[in-house]
JSON list of C-alpha atoms in Angstrom, two decimals:
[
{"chain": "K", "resi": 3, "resn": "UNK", "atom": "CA", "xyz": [-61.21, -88.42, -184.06]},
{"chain": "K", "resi": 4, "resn": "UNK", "atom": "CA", "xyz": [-58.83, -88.76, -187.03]},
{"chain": "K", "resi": 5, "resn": "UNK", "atom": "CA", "xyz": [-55.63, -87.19, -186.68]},
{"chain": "K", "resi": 6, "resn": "UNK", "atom": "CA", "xyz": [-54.31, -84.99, -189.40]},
{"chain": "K", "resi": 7, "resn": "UNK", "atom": "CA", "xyz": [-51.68, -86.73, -191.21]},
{"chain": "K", "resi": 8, "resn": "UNK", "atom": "CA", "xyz": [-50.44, -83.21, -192.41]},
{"chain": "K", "resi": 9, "resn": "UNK", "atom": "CA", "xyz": [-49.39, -81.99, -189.27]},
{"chain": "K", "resi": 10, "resn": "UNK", "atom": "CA", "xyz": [-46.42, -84.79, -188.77]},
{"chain": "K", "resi": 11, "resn": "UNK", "atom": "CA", "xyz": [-45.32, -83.25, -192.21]},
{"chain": "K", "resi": 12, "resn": "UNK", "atom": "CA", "xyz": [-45.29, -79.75, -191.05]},
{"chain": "K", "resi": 13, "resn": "UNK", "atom": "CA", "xyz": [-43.24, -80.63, -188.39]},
{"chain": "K", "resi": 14, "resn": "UNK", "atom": "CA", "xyz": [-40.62, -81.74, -190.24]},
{"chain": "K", "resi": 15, "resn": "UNK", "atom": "CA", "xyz": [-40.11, -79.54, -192.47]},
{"chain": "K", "resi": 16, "resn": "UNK", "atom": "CA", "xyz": [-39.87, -76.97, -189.70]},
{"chain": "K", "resi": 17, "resn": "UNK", "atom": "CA", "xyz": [-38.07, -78.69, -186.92]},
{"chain": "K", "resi": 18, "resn": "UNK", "atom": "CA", "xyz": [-34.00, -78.78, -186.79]},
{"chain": "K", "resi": 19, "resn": "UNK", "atom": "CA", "xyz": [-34.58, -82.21, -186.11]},
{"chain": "K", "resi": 20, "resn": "UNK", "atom": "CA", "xyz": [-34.77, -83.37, -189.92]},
{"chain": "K", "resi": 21, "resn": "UNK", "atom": "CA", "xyz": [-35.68, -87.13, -188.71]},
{"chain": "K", "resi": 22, "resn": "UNK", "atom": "CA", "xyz": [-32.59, -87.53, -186.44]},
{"chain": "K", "resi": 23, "resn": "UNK", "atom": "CA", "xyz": [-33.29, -88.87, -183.41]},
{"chain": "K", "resi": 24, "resn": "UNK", "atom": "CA", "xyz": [-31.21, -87.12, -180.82]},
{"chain": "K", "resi": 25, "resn": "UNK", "atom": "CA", "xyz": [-28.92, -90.26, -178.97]},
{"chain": "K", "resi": 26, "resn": "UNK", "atom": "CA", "xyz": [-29.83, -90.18, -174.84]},
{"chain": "K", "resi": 27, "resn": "UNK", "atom": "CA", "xyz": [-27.02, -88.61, -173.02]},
{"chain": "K", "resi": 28, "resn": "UNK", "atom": "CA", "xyz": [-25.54, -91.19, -170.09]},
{"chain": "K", "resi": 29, "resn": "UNK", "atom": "CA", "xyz": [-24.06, -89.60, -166.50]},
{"chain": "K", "resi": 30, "resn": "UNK", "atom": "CA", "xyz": [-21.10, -90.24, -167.95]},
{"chain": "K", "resi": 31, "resn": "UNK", "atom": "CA", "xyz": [-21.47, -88.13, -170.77]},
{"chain": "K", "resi": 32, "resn": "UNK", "atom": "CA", "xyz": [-21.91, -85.17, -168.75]},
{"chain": "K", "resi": 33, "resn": "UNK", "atom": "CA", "xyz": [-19.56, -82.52, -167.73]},
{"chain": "K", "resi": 34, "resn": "UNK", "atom": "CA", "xyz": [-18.84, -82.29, -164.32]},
{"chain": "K", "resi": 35, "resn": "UNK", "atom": "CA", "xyz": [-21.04, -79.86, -161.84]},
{"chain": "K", "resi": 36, "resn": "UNK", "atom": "CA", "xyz": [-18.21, -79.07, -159.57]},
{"chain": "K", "resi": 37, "resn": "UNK", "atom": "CA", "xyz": [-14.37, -79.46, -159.45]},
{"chain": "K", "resi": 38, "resn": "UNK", "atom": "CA", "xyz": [-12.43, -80.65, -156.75]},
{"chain": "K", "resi": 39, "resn": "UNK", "atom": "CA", "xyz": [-8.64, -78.95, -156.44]},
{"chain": "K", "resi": 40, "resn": "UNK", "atom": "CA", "xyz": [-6.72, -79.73, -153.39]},
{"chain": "K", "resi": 41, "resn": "UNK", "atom": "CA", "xyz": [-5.85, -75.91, -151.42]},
{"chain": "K", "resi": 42, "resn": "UNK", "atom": "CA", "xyz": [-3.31, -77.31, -148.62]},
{"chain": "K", "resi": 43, "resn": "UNK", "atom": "CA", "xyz": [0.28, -79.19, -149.34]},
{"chain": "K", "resi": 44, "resn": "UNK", "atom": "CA", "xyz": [0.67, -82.74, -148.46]},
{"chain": "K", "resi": 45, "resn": "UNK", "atom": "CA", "xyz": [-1.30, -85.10, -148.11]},
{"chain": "K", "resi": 46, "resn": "UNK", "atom": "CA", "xyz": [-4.72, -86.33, -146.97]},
{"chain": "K", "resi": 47, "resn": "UNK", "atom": "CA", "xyz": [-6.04, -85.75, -143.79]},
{"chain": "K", "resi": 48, "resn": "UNK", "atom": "CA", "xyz": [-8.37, -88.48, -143.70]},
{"chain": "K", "resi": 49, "resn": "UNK", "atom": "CA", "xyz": [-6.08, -91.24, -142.64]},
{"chain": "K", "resi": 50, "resn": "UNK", "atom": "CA", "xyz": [-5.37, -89.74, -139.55]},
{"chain": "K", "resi": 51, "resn": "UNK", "atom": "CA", "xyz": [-9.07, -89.57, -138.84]},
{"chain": "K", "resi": 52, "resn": "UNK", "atom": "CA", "xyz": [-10.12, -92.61, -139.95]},
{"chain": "K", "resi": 53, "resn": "UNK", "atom": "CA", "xyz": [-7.54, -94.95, -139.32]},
{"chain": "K", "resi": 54, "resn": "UNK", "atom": "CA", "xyz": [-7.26, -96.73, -135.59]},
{"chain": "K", "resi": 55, "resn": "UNK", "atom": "CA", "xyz": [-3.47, -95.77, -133.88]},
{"chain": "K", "resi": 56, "resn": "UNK", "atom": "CA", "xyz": [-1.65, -98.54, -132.76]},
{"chain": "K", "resi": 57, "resn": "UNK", "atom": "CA", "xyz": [-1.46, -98.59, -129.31]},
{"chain": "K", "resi": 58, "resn": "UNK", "atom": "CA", "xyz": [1.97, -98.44, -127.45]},
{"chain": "K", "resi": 59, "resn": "UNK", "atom": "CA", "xyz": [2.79, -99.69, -123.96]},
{"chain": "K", "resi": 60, "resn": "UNK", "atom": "CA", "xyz": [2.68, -96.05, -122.55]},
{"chain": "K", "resi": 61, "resn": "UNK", "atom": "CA", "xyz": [-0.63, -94.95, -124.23]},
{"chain": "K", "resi": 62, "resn": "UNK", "atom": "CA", "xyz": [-2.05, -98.40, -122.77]},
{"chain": "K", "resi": 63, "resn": "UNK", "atom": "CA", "xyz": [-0.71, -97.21, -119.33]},
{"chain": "K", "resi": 64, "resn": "UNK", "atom": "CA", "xyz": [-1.86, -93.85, -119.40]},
{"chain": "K", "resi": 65, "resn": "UNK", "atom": "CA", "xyz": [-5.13, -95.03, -119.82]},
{"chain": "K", "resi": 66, "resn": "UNK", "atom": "CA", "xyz": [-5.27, -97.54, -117.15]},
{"chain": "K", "resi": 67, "resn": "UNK", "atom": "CA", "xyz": [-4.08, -94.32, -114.64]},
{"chain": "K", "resi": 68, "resn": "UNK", "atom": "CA", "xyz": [-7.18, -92.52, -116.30]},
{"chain": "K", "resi": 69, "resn": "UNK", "atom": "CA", "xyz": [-9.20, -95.01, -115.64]},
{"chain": "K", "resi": 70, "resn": "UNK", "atom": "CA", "xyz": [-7.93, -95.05, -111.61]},
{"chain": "K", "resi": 71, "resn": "UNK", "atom": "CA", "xyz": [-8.06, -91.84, -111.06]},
{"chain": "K", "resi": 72, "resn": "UNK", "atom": "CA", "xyz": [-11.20, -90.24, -109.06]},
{"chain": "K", "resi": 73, "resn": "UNK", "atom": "CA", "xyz": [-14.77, -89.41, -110.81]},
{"chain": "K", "resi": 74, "resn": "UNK", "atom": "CA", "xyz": [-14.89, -86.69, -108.61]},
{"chain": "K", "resi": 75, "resn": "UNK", "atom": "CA", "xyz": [-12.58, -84.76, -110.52]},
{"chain": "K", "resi": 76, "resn": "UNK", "atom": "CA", "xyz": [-13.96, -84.48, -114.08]},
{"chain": "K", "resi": 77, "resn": "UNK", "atom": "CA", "xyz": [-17.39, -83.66, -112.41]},
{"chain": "K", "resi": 78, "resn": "UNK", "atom": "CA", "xyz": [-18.79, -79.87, -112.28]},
{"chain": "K", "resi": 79, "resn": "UNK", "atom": "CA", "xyz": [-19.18, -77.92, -109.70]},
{"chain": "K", "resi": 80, "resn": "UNK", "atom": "CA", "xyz": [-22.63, -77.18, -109.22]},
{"chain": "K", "resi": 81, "resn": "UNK", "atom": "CA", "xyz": [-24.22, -73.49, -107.67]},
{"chain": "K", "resi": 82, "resn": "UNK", "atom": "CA", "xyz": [-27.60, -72.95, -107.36]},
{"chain": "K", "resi": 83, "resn": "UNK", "atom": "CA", "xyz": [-28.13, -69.05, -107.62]},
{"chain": "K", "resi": 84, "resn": "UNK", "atom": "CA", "xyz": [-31.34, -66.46, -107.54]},
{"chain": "K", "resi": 85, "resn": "UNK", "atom": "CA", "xyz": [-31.23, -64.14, -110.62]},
{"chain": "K", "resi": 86, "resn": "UNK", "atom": "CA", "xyz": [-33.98, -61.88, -111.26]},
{"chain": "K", "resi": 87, "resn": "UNK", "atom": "CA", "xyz": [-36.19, -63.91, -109.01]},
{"chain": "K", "resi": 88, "resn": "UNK", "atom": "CA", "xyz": [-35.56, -67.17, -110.51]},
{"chain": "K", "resi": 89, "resn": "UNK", "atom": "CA", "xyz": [-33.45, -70.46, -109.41]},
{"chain": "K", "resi": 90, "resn": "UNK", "atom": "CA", "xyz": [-30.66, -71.74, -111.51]},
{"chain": "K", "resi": 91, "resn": "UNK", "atom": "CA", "xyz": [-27.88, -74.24, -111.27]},
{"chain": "K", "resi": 92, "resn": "UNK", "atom": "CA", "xyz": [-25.13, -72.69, -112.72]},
{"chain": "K", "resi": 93, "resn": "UNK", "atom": "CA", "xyz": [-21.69, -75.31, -112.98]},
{"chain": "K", "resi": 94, "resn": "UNK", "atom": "CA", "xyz": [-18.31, -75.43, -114.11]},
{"chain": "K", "resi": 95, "resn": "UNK", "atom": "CA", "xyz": [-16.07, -77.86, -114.85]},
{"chain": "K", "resi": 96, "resn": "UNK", "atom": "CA", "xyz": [-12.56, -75.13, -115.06]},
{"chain": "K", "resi": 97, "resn": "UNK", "atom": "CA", "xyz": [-11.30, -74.45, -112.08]},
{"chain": "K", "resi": 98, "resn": "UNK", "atom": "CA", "xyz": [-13.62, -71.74, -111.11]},
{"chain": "K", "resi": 99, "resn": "UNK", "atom": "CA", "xyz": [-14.74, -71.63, -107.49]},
{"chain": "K", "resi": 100, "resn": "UNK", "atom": "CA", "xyz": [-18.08, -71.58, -106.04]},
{"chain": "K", "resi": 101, "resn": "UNK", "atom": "CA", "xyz": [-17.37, -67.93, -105.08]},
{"chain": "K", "resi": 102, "resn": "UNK", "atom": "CA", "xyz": [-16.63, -66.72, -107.99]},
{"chain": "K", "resi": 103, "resn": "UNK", "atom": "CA", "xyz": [-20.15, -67.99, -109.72]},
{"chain": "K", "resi": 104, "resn": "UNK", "atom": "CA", "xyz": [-21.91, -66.24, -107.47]},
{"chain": "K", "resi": 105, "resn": "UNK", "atom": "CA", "xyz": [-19.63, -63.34, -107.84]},
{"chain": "K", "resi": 106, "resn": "UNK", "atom": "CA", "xyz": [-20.96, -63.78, -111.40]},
{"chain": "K", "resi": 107, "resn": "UNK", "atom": "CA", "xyz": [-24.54, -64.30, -110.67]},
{"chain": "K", "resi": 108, "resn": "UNK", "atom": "CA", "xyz": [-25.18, -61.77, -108.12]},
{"chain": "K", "resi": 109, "resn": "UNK", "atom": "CA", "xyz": [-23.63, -59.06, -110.91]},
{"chain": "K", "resi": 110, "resn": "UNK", "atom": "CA", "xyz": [-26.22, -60.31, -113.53]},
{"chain": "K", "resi": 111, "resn": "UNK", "atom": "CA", "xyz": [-28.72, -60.10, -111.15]},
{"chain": "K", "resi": 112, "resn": "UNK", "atom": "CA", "xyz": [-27.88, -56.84, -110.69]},
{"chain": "K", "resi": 113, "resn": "UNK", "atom": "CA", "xyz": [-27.80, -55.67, -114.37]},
{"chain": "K", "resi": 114, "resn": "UNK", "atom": "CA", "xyz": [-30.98, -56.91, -114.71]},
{"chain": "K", "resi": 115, "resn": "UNK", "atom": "CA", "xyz": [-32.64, -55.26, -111.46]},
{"chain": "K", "resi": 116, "resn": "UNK", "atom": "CA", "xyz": [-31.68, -52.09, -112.94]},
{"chain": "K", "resi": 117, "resn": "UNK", "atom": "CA", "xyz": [-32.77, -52.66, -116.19]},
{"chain": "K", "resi": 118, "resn": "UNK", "atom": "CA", "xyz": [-35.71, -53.92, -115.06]},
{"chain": "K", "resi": 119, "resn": "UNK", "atom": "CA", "xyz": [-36.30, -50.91, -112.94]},
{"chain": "K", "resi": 120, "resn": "UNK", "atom": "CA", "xyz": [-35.88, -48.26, -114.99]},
{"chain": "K", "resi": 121, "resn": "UNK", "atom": "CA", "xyz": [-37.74, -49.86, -117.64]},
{"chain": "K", "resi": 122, "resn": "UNK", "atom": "CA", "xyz": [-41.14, -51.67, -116.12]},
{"chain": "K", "resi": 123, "resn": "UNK", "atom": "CA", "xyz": [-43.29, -51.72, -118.83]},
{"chain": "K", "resi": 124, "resn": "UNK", "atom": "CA", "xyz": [-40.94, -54.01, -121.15]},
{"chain": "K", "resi": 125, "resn": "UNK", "atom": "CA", "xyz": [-41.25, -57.49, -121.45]},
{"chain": "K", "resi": 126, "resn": "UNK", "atom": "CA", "xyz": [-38.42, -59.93, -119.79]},
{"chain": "K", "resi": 127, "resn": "UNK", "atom": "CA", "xyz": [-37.01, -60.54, -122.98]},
{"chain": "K", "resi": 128, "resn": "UNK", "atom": "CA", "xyz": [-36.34, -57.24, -123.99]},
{"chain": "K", "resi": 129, "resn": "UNK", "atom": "CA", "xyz": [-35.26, -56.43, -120.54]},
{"chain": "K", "resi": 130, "resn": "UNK", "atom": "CA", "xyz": [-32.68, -58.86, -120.98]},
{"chain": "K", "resi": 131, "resn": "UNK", "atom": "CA", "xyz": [-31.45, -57.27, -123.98]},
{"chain": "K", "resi": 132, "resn": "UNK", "atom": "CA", "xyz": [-31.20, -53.88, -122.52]},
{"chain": "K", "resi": 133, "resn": "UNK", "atom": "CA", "xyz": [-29.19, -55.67, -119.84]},
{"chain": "K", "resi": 134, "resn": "UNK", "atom": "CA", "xyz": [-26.94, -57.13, -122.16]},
{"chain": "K", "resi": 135, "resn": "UNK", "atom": "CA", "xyz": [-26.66, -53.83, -123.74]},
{"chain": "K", "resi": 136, "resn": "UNK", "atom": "CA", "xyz": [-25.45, -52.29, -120.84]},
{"chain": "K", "resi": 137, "resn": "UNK", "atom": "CA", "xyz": [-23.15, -55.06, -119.50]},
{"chain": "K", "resi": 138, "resn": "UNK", "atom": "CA", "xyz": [-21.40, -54.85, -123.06]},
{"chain": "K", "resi": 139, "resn": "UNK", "atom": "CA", "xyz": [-21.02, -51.13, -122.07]},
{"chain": "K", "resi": 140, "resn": "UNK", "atom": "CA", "xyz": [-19.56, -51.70, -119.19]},
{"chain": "K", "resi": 141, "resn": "UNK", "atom": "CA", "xyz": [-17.10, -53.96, -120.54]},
{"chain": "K", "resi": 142, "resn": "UNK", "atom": "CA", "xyz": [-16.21, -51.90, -123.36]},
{"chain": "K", "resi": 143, "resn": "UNK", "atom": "CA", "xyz": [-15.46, -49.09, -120.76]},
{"chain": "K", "resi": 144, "resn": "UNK", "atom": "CA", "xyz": [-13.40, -51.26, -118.28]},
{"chain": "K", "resi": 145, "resn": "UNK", "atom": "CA", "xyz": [-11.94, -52.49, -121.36]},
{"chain": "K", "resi": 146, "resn": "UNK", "atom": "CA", "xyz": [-10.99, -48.91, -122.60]},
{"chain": "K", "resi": 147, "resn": "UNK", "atom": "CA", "xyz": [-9.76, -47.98, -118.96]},
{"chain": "K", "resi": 148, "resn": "UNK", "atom": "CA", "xyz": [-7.39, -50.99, -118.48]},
{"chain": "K", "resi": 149, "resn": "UNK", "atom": "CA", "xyz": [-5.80, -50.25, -121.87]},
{"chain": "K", "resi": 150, "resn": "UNK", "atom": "CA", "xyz": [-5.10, -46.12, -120.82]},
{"chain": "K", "resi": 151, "resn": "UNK", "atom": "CA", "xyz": [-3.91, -47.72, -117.70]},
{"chain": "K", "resi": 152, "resn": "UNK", "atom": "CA", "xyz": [-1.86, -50.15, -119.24]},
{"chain": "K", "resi": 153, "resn": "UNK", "atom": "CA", "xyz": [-0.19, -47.63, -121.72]},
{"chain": "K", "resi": 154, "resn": "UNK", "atom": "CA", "xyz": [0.34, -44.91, -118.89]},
{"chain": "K", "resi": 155, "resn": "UNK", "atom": "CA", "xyz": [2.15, -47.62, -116.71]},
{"chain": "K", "resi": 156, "resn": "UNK", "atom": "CA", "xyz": [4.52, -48.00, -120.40]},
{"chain": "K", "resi": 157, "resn": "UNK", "atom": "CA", "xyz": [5.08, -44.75, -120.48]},
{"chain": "K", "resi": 158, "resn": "UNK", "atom": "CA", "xyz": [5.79, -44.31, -116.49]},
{"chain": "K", "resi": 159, "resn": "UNK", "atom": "CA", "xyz": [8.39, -47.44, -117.21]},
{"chain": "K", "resi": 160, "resn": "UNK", "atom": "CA", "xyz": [10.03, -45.57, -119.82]},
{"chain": "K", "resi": 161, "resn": "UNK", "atom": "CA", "xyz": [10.59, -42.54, -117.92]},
{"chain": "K", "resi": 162, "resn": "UNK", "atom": "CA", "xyz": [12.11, -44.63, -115.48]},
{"chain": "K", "resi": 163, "resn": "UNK", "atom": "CA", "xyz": [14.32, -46.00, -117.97]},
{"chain": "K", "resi": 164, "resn": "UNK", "atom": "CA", "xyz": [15.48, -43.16, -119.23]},
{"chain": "K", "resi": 165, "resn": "UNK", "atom": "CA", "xyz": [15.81, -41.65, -115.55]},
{"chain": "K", "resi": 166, "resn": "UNK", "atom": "CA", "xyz": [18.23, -44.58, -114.54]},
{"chain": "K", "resi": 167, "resn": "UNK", "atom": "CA", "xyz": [19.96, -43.84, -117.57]},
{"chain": "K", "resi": 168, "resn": "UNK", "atom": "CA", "xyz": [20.72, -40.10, -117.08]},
{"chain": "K", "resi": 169, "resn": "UNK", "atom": "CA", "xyz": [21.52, -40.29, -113.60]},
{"chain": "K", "resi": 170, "resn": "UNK", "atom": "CA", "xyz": [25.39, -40.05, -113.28]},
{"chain": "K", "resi": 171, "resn": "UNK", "atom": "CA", "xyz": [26.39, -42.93, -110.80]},
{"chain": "K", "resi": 172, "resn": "UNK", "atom": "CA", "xyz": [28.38, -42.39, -108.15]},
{"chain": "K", "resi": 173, "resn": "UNK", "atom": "CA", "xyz": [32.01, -43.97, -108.48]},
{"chain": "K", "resi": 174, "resn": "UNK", "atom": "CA", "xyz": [32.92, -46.76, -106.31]},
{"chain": "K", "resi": 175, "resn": "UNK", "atom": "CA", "xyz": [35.71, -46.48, -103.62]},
{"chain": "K", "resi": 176, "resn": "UNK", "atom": "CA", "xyz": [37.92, -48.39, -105.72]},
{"chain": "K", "resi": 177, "resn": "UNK", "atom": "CA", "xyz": [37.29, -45.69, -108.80]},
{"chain": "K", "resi": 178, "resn": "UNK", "atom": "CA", "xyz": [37.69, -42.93, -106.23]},
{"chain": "K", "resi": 179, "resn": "UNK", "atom": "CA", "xyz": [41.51, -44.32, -105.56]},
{"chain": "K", "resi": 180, "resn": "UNK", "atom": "CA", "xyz": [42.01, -45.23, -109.09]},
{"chain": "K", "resi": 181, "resn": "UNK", "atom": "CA", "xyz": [41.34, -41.11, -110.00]},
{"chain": "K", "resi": 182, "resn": "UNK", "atom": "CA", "xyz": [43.65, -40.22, -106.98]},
{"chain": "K", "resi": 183, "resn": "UNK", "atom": "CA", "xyz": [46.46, -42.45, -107.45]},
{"chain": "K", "resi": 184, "resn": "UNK", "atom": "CA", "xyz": [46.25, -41.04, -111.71]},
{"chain": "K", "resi": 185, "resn": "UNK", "atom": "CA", "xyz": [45.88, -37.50, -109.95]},
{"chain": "K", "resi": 186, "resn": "UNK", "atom": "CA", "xyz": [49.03, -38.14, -108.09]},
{"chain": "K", "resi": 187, "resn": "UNK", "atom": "CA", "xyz": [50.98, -39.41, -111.10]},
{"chain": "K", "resi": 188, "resn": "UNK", "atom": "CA", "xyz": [50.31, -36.12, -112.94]}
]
């Protein structure tokens, strides 16, 4: 196959090109994708990241009394519970009894008896939801409740207020000679 010596001719006389040859643009050459501009005052956060603090006497004994104190104390408490028919081990490492986890449990056990009661046909994951529907409804109405409550004990504190204030007090003995010794002067 011969190639047609005419068509490197044609494009020529077409092409913007004109015989230049384009020179290959280096990283470098390139404008930058993105731009970096500092938002916060002061200056970089990254050294006190990165670089180790010298330790001082007291941070070196502070650790050692870490390092004596008991295990037992960073270690969760552990409460195995029933909820909706299953076993869990529930723990906490706050200072949140054992009572009050399976205060905790035994309520979200009980959401989701009664969801799962009124609603047998649905599958345990959608019963869940519908339980977590309804225990968001209950907090948003406990929520609503302790806020009237806490605004009508404001308002019941005020009135007090206002109560002390308009009461005339009774004058002391001492006042009550004061006004009769001026009475007598008169």
């Amino acid at each position: 196959m011969k190639k047609n010596g005419n068509s490197r001719s044609l494009m020529s006389m077409y092409s913007d090109n004109k015989g230049i040859r384009k020179r290959k643009t280096s990283k470098e050459d390139l404008p930058p994708m993105t731009t970096y501009e500092q938002r916060f005052k002061g200056g970089s956060m990254t050294k006190d990241v990165t670089e180790d603090k010298i330790k001082t006497l007291n941070d070196k004994i502070e650790a050692r009394k870490k390092l004596s104190e008991p295990v037992n104390q960073l270690q969760p408490k552990r409460v195995s519970v029933e909820i909706a028919g299953s076993r869990y081990l529930l723990g906490s490492n706050e200072e949140m009894s054992e009572q009050r986890i399976k205060r905790i449990a035994s309520k979200v056990n009980t959401i989701l008896s009664n969801a799962k009661d009124n609603n047998p046909g649905l599958t345990n994951s959608k019963v869940t939801t519908l339980a977590l529907i309804d225990a968001c409804d209950e907090l948003i109405s406990l929520m609503d409740e302790n806020s009237n409550l806490k605004t009508e004990l404001m308002y019941y504190t005020q009135k007090v207020k206002e109560e002390e204030k308009s009461v005339p007090l009774e004058p002391t003995p001492m006042e009550l000679l004061a006004r009769e010794s001026e009475d007598e002067k008169r």
